[in-house]
Tab-separated table of C-alpha atoms and ligand atoms in Angstrom:
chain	number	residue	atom	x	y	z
A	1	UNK	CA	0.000	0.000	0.000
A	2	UNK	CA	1.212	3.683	-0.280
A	3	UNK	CA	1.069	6.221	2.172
A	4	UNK	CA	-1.987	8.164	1.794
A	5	UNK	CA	-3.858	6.451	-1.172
A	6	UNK	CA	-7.364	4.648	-0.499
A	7	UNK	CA	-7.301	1.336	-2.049
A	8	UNK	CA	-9.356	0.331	-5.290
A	9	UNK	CA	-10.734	-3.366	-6.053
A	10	UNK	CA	-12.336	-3.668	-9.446
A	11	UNK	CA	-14.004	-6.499	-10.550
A	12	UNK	CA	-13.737	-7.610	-13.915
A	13	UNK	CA	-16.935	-9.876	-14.805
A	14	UNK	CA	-15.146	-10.206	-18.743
A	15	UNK	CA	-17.898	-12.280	-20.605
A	16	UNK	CA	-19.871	-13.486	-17.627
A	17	UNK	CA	-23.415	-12.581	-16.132
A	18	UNK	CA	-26.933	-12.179	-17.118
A	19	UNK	CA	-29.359	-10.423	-15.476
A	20	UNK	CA	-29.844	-13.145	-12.782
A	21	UNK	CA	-26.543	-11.840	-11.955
A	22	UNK	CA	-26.899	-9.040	-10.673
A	23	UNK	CA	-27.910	-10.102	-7.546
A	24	UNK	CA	-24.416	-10.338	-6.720
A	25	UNK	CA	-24.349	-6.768	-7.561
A	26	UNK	CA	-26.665	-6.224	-4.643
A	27	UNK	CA	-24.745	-7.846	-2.306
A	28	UNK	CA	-21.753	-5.903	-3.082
A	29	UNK	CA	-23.434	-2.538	-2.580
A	30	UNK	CA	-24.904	-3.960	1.069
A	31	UNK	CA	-21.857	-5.156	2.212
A	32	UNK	CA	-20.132	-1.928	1.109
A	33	UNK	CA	-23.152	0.102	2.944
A	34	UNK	CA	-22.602	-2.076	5.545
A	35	UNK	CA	-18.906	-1.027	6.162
A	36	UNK	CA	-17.963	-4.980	5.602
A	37	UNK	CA	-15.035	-3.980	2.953
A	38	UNK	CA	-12.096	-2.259	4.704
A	39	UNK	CA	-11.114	0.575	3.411
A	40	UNK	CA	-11.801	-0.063	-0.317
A	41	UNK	CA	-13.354	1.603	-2.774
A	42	UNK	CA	-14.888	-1.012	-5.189
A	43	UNK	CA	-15.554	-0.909	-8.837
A	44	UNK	CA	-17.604	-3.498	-10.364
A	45	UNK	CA	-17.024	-4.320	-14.200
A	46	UNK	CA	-20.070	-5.820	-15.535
A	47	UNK	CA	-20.536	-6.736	-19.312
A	48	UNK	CA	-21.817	-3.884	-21.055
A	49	UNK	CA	-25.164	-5.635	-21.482
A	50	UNK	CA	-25.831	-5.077	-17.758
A	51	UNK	CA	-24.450	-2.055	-16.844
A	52	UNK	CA	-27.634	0.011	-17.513
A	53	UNK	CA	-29.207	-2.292	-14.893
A	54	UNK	CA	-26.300	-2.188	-12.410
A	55	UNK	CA	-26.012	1.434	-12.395
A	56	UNK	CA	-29.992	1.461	-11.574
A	57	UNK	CA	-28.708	-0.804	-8.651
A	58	UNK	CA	-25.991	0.806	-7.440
A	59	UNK	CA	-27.342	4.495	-7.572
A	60	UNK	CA	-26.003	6.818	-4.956
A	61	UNK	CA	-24.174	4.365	-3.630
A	62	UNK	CA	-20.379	3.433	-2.399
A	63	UNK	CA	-19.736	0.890	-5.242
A	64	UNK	CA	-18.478	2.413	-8.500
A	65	UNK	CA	-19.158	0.802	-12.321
A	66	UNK	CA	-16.938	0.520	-14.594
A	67	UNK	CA	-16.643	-1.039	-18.810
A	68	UNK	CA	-14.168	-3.323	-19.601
A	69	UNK	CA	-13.650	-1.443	-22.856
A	70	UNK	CA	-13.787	1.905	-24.842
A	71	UNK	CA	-13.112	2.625	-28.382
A	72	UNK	CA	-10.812	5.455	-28.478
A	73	UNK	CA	-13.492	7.764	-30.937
A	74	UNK	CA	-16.719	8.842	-29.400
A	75	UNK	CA	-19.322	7.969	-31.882
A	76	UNK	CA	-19.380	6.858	-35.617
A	77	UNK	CA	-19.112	3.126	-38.116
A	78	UNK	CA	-17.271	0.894	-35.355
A	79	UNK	CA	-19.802	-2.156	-35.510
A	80	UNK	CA	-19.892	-3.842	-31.696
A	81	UNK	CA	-17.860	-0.837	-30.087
A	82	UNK	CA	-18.839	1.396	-27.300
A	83	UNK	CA	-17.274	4.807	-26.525
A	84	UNK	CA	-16.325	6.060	-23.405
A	85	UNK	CA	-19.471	8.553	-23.834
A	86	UNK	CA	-21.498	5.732	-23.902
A	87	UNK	CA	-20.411	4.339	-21.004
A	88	UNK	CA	-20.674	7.918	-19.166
A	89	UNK	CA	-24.209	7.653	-20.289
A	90	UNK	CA	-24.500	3.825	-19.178
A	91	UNK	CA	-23.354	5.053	-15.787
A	92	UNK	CA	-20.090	3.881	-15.659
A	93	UNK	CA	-17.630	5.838	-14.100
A	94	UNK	CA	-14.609	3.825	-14.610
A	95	UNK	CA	-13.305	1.723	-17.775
A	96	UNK	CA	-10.400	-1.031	-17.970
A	97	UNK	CA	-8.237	-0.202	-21.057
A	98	UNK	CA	-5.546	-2.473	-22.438
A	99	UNK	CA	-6.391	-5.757	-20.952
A	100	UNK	CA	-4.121	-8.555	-21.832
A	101	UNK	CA	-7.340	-10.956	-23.452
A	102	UNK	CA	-7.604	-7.733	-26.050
A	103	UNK	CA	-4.016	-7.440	-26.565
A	104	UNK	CA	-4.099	-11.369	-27.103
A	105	UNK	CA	-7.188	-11.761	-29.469
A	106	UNK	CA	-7.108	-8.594	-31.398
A	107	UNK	CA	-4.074	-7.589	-31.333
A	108	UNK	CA	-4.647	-4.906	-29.297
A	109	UNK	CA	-1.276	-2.086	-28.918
A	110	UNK	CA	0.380	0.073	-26.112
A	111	UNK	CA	-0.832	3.230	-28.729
A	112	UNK	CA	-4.549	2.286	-28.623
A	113	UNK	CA	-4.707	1.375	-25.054
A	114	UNK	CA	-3.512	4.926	-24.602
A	115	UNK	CA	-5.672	6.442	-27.027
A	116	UNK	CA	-8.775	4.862	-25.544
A	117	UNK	CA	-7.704	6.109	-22.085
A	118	UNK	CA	-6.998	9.372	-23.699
A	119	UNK	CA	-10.380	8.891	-24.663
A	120	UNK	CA	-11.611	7.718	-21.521
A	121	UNK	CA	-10.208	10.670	-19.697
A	122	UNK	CA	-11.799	13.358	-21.718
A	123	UNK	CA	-15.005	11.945	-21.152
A	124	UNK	CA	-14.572	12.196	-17.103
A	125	UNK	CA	-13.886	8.259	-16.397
A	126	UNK	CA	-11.267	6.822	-14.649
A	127	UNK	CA	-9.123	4.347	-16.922
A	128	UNK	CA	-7.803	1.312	-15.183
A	129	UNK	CA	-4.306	0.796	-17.996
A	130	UNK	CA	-3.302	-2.700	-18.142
A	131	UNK	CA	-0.230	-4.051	-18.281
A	132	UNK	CA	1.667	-7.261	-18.157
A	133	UNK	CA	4.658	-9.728	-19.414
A	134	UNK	CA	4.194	-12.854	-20.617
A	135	UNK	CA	5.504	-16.126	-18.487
A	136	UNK	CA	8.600	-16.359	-21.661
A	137	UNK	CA	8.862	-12.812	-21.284
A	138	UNK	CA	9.381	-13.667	-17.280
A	139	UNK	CA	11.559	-16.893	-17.898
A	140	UNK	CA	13.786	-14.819	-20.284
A	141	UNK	CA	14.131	-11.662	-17.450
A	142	UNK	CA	12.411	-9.441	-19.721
A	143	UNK	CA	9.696	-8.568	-17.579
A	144	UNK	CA	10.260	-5.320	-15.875
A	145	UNK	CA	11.662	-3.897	-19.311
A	146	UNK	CA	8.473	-5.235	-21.183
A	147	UNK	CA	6.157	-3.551	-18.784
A	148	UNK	CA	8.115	-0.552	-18.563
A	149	UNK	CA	7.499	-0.282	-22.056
A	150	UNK	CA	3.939	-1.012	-22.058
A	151	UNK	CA	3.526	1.778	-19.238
A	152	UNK	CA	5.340	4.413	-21.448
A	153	UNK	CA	3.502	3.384	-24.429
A	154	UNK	CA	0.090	2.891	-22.966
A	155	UNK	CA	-0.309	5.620	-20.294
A	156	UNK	CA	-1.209	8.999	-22.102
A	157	UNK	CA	-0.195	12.569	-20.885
A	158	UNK	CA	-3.358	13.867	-18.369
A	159	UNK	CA	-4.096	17.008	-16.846
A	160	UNK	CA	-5.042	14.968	-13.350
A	161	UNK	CA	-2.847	11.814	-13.448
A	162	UNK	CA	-5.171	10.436	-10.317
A	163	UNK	CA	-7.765	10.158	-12.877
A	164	UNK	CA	-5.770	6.962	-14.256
A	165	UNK	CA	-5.232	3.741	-12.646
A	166	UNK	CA	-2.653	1.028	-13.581
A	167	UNK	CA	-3.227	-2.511	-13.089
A	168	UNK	CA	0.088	-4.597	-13.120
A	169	UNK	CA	-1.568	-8.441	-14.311
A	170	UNK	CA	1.631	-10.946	-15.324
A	171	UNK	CA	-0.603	-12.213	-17.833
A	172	UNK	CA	0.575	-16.216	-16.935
A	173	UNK	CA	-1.280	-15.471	-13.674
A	174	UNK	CA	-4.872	-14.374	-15.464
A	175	UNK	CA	-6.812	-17.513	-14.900
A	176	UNK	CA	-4.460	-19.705	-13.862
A	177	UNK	CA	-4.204	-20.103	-10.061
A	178	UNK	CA	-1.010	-18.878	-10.793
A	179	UNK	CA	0.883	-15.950	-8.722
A	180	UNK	CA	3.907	-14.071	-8.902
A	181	UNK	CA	6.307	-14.001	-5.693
A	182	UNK	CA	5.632	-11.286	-3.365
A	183	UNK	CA	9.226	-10.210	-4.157
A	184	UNK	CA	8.434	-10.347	-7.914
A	185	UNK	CA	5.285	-8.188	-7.376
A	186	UNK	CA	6.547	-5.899	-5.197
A	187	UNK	CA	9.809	-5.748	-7.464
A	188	UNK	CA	7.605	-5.076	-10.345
A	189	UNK	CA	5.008	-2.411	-8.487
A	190	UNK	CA	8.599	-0.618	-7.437
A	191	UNK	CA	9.449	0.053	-10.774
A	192	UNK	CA	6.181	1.090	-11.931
A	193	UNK	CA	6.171	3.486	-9.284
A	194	UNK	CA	9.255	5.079	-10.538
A	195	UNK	CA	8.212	5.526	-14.103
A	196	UNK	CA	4.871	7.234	-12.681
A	197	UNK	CA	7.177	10.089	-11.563
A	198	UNK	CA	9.294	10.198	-14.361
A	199	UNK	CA	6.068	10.637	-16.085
A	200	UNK	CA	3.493	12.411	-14.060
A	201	UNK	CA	6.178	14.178	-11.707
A	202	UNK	CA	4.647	14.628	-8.118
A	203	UNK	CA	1.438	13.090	-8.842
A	204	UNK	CA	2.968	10.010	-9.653
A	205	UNK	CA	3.641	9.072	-6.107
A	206	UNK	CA	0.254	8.755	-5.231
A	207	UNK	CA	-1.390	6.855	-8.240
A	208	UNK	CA	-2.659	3.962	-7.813
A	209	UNK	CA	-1.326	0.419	-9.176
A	210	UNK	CA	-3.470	-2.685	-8.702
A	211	UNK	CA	-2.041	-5.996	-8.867
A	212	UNK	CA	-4.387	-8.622	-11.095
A	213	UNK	CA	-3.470	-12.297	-11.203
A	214	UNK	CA	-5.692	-14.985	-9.804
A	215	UNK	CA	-6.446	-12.625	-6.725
A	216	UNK	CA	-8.253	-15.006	-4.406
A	217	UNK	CA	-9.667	-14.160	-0.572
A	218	UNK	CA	-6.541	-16.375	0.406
A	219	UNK	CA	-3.992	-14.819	-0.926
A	220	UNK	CA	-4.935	-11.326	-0.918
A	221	UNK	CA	-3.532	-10.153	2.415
A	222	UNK	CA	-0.250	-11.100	1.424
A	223	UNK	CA	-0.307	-9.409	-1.962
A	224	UNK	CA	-2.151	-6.370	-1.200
A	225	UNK	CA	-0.124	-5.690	1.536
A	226	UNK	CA	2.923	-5.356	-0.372
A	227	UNK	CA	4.495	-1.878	-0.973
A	228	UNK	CA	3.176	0.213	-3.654
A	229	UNK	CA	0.739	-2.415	-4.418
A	230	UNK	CA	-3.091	-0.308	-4.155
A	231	UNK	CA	-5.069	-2.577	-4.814
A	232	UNK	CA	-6.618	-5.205	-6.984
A	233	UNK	CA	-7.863	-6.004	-10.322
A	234	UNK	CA	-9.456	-8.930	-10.114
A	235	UNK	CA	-11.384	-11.344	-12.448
A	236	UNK	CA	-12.867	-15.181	-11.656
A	237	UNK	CA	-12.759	-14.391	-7.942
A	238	UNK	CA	-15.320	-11.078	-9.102
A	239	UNK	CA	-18.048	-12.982	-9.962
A	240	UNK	CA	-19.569	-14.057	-6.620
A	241	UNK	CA	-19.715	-11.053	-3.691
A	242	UNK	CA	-18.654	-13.055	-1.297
A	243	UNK	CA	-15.745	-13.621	-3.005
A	244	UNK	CA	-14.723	-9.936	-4.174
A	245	UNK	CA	-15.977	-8.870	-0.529
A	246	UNK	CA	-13.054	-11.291	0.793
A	247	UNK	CA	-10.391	-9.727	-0.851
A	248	UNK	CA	-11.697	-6.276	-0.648
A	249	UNK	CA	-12.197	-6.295	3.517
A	250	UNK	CA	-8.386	-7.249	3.713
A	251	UNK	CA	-7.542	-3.581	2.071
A	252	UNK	CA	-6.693	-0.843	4.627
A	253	UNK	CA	-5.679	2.352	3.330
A	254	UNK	CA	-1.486	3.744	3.061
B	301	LIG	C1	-8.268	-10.278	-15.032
B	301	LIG	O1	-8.836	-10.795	-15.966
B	301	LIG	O2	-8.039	-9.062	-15.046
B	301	LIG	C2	-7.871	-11.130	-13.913
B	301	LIG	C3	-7.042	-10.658	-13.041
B	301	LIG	O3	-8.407	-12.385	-13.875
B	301	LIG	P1	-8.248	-13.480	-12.681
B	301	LIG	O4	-8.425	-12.751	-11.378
B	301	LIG	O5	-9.332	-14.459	-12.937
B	301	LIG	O6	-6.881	-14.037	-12.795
């Protein structure tokens, strides 16, 4: 954790839930009323076929919505895309940019992630950047460099860095059951932290990078208690409240 930042947990449903779903959408916003989540703030990120519904659910509440996408334009012929107007409209407030699965499957680059959280950014939401090496990027020690390339490729300039979040996701853990070491994590979060400030200046001290990688109520002391480490993006473990409340209640704030 860093001194002074409140932690974020987002949830990242990817292509999971129907409406029946949403239930667990309920419980998160109870608990969270219910001051059974630490110090968190949590962001839930439905598919965008429910977020109209969630954001009915969650309305004046402490749990925040985010996509799990933007296209970097804000309207026009992009068949199956949603801007980050949309979204705005939806009432999201936060959107994940860059996530490994779209680098993976359509060949998605460190220049569009940036220009969709360019995008992101002038419409008011919060972009959650990912970034993340590969397990033969890790075997071959190329992982710091890779992701230090990915964060100066992916992260655009902003007029109020705290309005962007990175989320550091080796992407051999995604899925897998898989972690990094704590030292590897906090290794990794280290230098991240560094090229925030070479970046952002001042204001990079104090953004905040999740960790996402098979994030699991067992595990999540250990890894969110690591320096620099504010937070967590996390996926299969999102799906069920009970879950996603387990690892957010372990979060206490820098
Ligand atoms: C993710 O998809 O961002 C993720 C971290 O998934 P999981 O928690 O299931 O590894």
């Amino acid at each position: 954790m860093t001194p002074g930042v409140r932690p974020l947990v987002a949830g990242n449903w990817k292509m999971n839930g129907l409406k029946a779903s949403l239930g667990e959408i309920v419980a998160m916003r109870k608990a969270a009323e219910a001051g059974a989540v630490g110090e968190a703030e949590l962001v839930v990120c439905p598919p965008a076929t429910l977020i109209s519904d969630a954001a009915a659910l969650l309305a004046g509440g402490p749990v925040a919505l985010g996509g799990q996408d933007c296209h970097p334009r804000g309207s026009g012929p992009h068949t199956g895309d949603i801007s980050a107007s949309m979204l705005k409209d939806a009432g999201a407030s936060h959107v994940i940019v860059g996530h490994s699965e779209r680098r993976d499957a359509y060949g998605e680059t460190d220049a569009l992630a940036r220009a969709k959280a360019e995008a992101a950014g002038a419409e008011g939401l919060i972009a959650i950047v990912c970034v993340g090496e590969t397990r033969a990027e890790r075997e071959a020690g190329g992982a710091v460099a890779v992701v230090s390339g990915q964060i100066r490729g992916s992260l655009p300039p902003l007029s109020d860095p705290r309005r962007l979040v990175v989320a550091y996701e080796p992407v051999w853990a995604i899925g897998t059951g898989l972690t990094p070491t704590a030292e590897d994590v906090a290794e990794m979060h280290a230098a991240i932290r560094g090229l925030l400030g070479e970046i952002y200046g001042p204001a990079g001290a104090t953004m905040r990078i999740l960790y996402g990688g098979s994030v699991k109520p067992a595990n999540a002391a250990e890894l969110l208690g690591l320096a620099n480490v504010d937070g967590a993006l996390v996926g299969g473990a999102s799906l069920k409240a009970a879950d996603f409340l387990g690892i957010a209640g372990v979060c206490r704030r820098g």
